[in-house]
Short mmCIF file of N, CA and C in Angstrom, two decimals:
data_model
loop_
_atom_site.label_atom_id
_atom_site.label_comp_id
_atom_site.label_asym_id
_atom_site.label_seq_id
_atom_site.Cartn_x
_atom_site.Cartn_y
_atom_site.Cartn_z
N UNK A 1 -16.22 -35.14 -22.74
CA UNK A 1 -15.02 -35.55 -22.05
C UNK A 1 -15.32 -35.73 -20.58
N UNK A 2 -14.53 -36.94 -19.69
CA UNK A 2 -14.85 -37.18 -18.56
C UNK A 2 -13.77 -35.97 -17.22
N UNK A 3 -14.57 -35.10 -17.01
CA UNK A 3 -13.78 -33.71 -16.53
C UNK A 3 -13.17 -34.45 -15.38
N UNK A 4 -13.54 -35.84 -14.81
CA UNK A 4 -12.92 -36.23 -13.63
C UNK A 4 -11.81 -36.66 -13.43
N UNK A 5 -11.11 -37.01 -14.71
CA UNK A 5 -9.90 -37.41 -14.82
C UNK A 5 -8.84 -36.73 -15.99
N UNK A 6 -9.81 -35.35 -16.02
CA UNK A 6 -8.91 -35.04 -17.39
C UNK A 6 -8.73 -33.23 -16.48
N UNK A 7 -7.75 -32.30 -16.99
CA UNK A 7 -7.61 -31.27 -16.01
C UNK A 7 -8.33 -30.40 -17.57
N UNK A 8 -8.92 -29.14 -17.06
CA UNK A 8 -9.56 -28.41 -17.90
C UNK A 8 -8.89 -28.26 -19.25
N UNK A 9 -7.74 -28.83 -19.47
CA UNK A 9 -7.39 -28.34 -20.82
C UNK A 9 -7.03 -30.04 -21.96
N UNK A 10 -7.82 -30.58 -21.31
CA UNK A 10 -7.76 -32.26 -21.59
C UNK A 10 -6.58 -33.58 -21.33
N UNK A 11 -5.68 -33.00 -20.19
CA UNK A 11 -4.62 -33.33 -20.05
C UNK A 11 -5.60 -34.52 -19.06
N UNK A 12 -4.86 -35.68 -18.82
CA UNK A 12 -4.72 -36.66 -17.60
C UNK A 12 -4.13 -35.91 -16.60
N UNK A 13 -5.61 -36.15 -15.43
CA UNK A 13 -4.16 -35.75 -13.83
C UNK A 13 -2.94 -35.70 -14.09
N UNK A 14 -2.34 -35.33 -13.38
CA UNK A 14 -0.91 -35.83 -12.74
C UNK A 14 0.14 -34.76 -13.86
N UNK A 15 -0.81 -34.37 -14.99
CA UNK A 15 0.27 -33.52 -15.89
C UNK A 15 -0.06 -32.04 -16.11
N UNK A 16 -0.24 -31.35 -14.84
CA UNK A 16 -0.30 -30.04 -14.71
C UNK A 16 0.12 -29.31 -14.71
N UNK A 17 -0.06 -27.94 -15.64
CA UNK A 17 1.19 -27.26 -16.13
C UNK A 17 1.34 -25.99 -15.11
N UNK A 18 2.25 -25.66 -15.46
CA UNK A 18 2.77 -24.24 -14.83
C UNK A 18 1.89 -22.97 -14.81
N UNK A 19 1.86 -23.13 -15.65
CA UNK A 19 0.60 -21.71 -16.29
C UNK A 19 -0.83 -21.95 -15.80
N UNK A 20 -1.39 -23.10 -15.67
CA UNK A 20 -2.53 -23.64 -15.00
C UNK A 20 -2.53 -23.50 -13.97
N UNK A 21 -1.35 -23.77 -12.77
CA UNK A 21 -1.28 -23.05 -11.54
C UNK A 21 -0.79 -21.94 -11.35
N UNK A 22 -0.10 -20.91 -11.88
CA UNK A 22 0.10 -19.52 -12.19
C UNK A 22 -1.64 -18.89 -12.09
N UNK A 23 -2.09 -19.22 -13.25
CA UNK A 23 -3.18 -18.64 -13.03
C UNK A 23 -4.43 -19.24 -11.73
N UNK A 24 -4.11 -20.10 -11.40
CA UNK A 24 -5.33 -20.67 -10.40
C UNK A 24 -4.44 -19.91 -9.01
N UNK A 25 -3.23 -19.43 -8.75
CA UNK A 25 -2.74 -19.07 -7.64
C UNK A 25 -2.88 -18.08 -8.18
N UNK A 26 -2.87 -16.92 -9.38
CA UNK A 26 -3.57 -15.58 -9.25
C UNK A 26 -4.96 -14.95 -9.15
N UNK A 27 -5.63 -16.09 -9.21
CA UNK A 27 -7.23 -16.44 -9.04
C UNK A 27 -7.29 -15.95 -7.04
N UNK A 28 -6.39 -16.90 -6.38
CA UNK A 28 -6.45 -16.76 -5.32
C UNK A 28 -6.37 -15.85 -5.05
N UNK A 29 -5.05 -15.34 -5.25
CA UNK A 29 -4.29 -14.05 -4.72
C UNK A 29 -5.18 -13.00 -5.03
N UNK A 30 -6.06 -13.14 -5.46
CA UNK A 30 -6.84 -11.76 -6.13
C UNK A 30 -7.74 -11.56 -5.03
N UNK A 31 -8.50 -12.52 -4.31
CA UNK A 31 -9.64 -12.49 -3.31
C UNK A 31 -9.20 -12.62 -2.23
N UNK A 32 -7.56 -12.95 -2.19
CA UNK A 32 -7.26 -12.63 -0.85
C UNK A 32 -6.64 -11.44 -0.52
N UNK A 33 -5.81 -10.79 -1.52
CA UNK A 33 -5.68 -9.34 -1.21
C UNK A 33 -6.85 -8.68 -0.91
N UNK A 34 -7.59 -8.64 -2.09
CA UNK A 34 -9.06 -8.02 -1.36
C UNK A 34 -9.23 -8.30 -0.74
N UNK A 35 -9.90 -9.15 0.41
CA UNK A 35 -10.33 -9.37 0.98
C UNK A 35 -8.99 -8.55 2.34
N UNK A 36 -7.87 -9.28 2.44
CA UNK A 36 -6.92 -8.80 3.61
C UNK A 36 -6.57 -7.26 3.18
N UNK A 37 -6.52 -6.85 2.54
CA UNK A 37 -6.55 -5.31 2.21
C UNK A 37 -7.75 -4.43 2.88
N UNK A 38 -8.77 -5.04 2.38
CA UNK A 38 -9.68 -4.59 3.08
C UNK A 38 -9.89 -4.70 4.50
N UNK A 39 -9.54 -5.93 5.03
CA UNK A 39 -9.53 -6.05 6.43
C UNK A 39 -8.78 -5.05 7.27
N UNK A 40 -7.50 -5.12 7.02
CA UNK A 40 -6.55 -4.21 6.96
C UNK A 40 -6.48 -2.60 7.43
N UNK A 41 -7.45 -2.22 6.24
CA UNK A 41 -8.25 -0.70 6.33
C UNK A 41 -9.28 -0.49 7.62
N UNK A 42 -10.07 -1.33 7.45
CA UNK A 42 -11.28 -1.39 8.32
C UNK A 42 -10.26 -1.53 9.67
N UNK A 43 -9.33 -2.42 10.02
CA UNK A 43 -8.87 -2.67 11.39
C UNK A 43 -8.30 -1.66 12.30
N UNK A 44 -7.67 -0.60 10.69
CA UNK A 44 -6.68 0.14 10.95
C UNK A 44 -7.80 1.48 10.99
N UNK A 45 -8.48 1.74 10.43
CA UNK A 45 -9.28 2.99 10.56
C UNK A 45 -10.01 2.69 11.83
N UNK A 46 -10.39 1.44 12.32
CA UNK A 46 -11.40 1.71 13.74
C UNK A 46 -10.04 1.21 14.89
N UNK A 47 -9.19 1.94 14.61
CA UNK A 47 -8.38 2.11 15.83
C UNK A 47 -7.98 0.51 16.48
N UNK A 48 -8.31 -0.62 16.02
CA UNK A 48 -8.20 -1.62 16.30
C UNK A 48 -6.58 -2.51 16.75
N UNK A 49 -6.38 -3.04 17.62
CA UNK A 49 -5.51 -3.71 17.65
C UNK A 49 -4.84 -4.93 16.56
N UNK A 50 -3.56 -5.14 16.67
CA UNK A 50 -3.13 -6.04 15.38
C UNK A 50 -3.78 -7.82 15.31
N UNK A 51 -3.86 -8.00 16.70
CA UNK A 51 -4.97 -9.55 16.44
C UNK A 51 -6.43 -9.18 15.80
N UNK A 52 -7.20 -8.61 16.42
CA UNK A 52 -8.02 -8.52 15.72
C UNK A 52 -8.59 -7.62 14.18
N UNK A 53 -7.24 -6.74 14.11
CA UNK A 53 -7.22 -6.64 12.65
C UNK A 53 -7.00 -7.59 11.63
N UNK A 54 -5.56 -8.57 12.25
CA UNK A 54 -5.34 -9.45 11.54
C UNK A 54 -6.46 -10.91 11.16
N UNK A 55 -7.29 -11.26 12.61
CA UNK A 55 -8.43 -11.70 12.54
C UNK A 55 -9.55 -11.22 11.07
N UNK A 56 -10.01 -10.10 11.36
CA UNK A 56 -10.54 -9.32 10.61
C UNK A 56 -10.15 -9.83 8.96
N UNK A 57 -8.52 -9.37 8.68
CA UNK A 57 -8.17 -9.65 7.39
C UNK A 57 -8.31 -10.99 6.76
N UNK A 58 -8.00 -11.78 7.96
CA UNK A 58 -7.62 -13.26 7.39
C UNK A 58 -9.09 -14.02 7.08
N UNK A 59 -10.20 -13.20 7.72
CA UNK A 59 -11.49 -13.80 7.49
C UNK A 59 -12.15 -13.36 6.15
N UNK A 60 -11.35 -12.24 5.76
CA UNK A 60 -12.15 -11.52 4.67
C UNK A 60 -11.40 -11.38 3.52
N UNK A 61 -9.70 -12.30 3.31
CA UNK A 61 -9.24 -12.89 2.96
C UNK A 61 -10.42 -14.70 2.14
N UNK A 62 -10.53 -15.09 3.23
CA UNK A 62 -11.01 -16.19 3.24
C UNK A 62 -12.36 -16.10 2.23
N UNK A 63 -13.20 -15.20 2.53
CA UNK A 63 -14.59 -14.74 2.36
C UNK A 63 -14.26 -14.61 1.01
N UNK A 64 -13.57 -13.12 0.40
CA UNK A 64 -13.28 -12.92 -0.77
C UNK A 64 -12.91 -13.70 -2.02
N UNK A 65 -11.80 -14.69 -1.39
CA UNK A 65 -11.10 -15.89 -2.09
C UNK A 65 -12.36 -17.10 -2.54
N UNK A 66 -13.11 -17.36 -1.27
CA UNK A 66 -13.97 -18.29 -2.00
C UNK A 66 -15.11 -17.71 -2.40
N UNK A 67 -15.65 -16.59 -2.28
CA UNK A 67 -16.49 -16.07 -3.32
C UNK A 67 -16.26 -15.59 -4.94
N UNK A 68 -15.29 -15.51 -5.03
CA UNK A 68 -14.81 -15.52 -6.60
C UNK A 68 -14.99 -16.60 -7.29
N UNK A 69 -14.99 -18.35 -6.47
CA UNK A 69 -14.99 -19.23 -7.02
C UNK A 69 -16.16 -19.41 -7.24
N UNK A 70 -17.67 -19.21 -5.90
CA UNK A 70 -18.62 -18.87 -5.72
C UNK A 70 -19.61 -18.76 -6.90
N UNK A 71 -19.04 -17.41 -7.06
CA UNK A 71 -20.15 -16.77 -8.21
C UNK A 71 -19.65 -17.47 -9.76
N UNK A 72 -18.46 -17.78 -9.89
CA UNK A 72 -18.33 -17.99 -10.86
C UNK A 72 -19.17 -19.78 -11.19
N UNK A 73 -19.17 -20.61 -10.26
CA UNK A 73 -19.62 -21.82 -10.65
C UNK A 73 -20.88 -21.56 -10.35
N UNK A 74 -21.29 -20.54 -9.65
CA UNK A 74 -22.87 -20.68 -9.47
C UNK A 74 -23.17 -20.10 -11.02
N UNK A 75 -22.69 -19.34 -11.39
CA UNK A 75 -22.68 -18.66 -13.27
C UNK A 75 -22.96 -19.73 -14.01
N UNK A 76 -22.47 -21.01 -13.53
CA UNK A 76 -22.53 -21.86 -14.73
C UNK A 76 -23.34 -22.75 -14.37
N UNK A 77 -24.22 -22.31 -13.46
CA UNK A 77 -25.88 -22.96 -13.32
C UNK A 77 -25.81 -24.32 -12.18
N UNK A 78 -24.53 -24.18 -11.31
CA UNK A 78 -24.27 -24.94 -10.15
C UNK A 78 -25.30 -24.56 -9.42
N UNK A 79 -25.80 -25.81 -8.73
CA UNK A 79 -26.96 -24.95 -7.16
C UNK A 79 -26.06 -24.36 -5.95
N UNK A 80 -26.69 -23.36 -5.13
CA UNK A 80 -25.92 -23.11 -4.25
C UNK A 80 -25.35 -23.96 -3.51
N UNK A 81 -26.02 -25.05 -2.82
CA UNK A 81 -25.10 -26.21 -1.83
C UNK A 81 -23.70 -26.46 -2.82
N UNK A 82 -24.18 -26.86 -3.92
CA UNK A 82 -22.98 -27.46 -4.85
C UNK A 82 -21.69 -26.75 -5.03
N UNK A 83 -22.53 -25.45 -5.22
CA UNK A 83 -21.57 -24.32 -5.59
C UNK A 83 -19.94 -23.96 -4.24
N UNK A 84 -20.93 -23.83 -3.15
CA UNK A 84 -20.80 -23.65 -1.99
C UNK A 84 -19.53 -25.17 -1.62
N UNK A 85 -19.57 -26.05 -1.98
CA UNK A 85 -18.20 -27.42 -1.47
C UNK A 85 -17.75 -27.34 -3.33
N UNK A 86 -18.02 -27.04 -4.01
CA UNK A 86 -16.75 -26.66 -5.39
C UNK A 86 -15.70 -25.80 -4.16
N UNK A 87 -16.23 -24.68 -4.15
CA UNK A 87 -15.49 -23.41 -3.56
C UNK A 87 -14.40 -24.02 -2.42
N UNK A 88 -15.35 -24.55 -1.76
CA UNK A 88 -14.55 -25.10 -0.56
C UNK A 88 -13.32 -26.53 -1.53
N UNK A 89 -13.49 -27.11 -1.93
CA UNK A 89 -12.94 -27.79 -2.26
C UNK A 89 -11.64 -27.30 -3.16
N UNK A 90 -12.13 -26.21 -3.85
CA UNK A 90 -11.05 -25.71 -4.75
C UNK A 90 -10.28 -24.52 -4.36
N UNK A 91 -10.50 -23.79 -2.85
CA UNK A 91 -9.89 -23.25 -2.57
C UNK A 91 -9.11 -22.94 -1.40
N UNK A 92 -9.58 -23.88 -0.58
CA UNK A 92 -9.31 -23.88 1.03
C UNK A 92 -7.46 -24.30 1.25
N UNK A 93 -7.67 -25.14 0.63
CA UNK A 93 -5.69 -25.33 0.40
C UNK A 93 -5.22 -24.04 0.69
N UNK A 94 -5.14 -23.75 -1.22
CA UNK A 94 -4.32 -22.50 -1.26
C UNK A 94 -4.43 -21.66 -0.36
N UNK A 95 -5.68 -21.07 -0.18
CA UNK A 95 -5.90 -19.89 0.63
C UNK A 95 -5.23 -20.11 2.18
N UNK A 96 -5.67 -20.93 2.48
CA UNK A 96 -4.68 -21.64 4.11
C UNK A 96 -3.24 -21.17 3.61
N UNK A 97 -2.85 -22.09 2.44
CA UNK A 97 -0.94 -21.59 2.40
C UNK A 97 -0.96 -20.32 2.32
N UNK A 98 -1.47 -19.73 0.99
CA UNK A 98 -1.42 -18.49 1.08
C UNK A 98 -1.09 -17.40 2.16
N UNK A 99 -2.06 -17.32 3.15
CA UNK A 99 -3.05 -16.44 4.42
C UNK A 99 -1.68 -16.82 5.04
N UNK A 100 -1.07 -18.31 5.44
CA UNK A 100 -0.55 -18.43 6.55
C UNK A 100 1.47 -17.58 6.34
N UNK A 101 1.77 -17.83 4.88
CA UNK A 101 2.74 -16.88 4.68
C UNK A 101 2.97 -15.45 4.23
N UNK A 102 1.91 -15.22 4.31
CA UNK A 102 1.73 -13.62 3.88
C UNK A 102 1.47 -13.29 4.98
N UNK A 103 0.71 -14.03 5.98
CA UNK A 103 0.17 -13.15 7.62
C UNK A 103 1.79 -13.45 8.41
N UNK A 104 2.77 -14.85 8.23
CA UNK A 104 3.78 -14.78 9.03
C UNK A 104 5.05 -13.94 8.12
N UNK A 105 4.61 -12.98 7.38
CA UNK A 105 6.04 -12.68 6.76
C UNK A 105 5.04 -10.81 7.16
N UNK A 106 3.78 -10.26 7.80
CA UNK A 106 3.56 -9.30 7.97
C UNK A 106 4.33 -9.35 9.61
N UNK A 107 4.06 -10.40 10.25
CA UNK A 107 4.24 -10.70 11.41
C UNK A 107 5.60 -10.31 12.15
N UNK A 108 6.64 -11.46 10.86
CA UNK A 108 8.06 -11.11 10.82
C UNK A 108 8.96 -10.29 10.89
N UNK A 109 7.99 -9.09 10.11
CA UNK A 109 8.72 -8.19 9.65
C UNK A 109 8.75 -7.26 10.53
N UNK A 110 9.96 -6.59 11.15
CA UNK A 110 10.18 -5.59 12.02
C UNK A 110 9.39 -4.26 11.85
N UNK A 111 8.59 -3.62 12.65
CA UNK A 111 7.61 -2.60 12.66
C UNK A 111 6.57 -2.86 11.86
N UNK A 112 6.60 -3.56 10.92
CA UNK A 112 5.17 -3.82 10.41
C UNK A 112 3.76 -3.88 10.90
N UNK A 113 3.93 -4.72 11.68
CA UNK A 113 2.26 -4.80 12.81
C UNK A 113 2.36 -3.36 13.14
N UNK A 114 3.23 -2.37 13.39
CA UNK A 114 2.78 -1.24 14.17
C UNK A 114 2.65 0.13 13.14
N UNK A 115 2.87 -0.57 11.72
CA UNK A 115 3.19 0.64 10.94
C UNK A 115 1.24 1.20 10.36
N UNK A 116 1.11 2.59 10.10
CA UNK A 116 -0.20 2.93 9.38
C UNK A 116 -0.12 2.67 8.12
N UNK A 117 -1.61 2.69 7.76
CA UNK A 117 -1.87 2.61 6.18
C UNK A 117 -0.59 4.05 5.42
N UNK A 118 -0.43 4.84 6.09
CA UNK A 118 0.34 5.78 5.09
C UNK A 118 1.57 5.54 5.03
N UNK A 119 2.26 4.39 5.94
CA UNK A 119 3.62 4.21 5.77
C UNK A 119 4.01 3.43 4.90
N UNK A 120 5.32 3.66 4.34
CA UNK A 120 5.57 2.45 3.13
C UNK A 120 5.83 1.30 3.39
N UNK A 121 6.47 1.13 4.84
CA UNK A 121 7.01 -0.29 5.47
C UNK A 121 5.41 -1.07 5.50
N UNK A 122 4.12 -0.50 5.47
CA UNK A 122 3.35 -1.69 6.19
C UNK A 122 2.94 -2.10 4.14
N UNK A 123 2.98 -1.13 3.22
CA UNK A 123 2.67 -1.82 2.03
C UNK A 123 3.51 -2.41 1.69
N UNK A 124 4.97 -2.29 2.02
CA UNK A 124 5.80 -2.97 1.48
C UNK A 124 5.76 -4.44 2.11
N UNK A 125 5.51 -4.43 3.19
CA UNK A 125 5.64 -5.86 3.82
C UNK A 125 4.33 -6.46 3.43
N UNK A 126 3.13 -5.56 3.38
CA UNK A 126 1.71 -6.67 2.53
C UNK A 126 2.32 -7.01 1.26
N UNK A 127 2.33 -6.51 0.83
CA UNK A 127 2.63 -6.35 -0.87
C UNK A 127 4.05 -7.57 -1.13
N UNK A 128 4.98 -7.26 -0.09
CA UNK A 128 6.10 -8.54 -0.06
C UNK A 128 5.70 -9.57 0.34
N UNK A 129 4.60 -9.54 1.37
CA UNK A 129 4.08 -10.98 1.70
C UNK A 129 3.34 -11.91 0.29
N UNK A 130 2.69 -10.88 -0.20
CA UNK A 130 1.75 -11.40 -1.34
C UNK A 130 2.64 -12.13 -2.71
N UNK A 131 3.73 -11.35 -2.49
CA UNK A 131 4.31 -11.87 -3.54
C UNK A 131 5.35 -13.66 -3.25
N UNK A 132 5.73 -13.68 -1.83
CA UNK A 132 6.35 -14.40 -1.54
C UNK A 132 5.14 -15.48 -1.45
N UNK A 133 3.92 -15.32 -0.64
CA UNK A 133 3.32 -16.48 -0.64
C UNK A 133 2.86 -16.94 -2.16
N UNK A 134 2.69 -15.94 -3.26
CA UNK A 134 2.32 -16.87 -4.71
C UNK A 134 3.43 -17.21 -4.45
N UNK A 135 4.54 -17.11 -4.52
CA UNK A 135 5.82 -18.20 -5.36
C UNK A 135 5.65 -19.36 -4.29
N UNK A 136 5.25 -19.39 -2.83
CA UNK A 136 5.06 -20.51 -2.20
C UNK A 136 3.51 -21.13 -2.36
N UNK A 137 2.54 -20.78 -2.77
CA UNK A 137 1.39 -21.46 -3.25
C UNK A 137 1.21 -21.62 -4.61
N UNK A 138 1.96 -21.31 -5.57
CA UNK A 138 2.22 -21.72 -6.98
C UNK A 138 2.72 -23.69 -6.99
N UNK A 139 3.24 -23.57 -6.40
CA UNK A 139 3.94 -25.15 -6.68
C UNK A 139 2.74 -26.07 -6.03
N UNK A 140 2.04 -25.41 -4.78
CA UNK A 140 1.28 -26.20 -3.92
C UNK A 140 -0.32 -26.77 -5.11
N UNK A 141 -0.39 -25.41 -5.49
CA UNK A 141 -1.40 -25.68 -6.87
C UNK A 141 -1.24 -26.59 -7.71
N UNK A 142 -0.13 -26.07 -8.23
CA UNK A 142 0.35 -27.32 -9.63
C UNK A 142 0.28 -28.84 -8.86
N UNK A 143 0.61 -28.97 -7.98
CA UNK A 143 0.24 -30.29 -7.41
C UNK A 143 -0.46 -30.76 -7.28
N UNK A 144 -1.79 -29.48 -6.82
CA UNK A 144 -2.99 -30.30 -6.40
C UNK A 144 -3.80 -30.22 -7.66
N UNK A 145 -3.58 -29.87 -8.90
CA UNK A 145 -4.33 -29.38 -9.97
C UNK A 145 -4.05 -30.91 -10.37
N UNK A 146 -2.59 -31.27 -10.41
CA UNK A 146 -2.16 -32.74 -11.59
C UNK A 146 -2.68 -33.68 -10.66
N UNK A 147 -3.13 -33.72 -8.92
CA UNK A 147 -3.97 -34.77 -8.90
C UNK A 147 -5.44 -34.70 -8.85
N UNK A 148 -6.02 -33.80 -9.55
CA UNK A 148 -7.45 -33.25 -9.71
C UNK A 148 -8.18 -32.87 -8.40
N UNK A 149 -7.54 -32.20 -7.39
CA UNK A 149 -7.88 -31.67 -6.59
C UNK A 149 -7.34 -29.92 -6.37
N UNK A 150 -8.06 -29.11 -5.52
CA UNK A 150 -8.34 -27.79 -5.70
C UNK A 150 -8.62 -26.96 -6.43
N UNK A 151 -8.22 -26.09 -7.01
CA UNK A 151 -8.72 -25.20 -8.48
C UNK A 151 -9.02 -26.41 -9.41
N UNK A 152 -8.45 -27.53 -9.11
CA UNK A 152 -8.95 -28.55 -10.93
C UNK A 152 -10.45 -28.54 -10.59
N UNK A 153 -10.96 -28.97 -9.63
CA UNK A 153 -12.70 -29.07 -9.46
C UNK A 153 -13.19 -27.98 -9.94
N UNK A 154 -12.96 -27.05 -10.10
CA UNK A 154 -13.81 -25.83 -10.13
C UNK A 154 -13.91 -26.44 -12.13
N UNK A 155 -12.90 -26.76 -12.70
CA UNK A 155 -12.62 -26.68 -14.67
C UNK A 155 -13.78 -27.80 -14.68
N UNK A 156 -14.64 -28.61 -13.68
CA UNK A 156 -15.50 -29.26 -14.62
C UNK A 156 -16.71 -28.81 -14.74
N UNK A 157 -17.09 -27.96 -14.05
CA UNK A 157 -17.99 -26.85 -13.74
C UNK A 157 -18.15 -25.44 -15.14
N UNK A 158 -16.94 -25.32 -16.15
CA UNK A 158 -17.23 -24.24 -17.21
C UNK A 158 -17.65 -24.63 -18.08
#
């Protein structure tokens, strides 16, 4: 089958389902919590200020997110250069939407930037961000999946 015009489950572009971006935006969400969770910790344990914690997160956000895509197409015997613009190609979208409403809804939120890892307001506002940006990078997926761009590049690669 020609993977360039068909989305991993043999559909034509343009007819991308729900569940196909459900899961390609929980694909994301997975390497960017890690990744901003972790940032997070690290920013907040070395006494760090909220830009450069948030710096910190949003890079390791970034890092995390496209290394999941990473290893997995390099798995399927991609060379690294190749591997390396799949990743970029299939994840830089989302992760941008993602990063940018989960970092402005930590931002938003009253005491948050100033709250510690032990308070509930700063998990509740990660944890609310995370959830608000999938329901706002869910639709952004399904879009870019039905015109064979972002997570779709990665399905010709398994």
């Amino acid at each position: 089958m020609d993977h360039s015009t068909h989305d991993h489950e043999g559909r034509p572009h343009g007819t991308a389902t729900w569940g196909t971006a459900v899961k390609a935006t929980l694909h994301c969400l997975t390497g960017c919590a890690i990744g901003e969770i972790l940032g997070m910790v690290i920013g907040t344990a070395l006494g760090w200020g909220n830009v450069p914690t948030m710096v910190l997160a949003i890079g390791l956000a970034f890092l995390f997110g496209y290394s999941f895509t990473l290893f997995a197409v390099l798995r399927a015997g991609l060379g690294l250069g190749a591997a390396i613009r799949v990743a970029l190609a299939a994840d830089t979208v989302s992760i941008t939407v993602m990063e940018l409403v989960d970092n402005a809804i930590i931002a938003l939120t009253p005491g948050a930037m100033d709250a510690h890892l032990t308070d509930g307001l700063f998990w509740s506002a990660l944890l609310g961000g995370f959830a608000v940006a999938f329901l706002i990078t869910t639709p952004v997926n399904k879009w870019m999946i039905g015109r064979g761009k972002g997570h779709a590049v990665v399905h010709a690669h398994h």
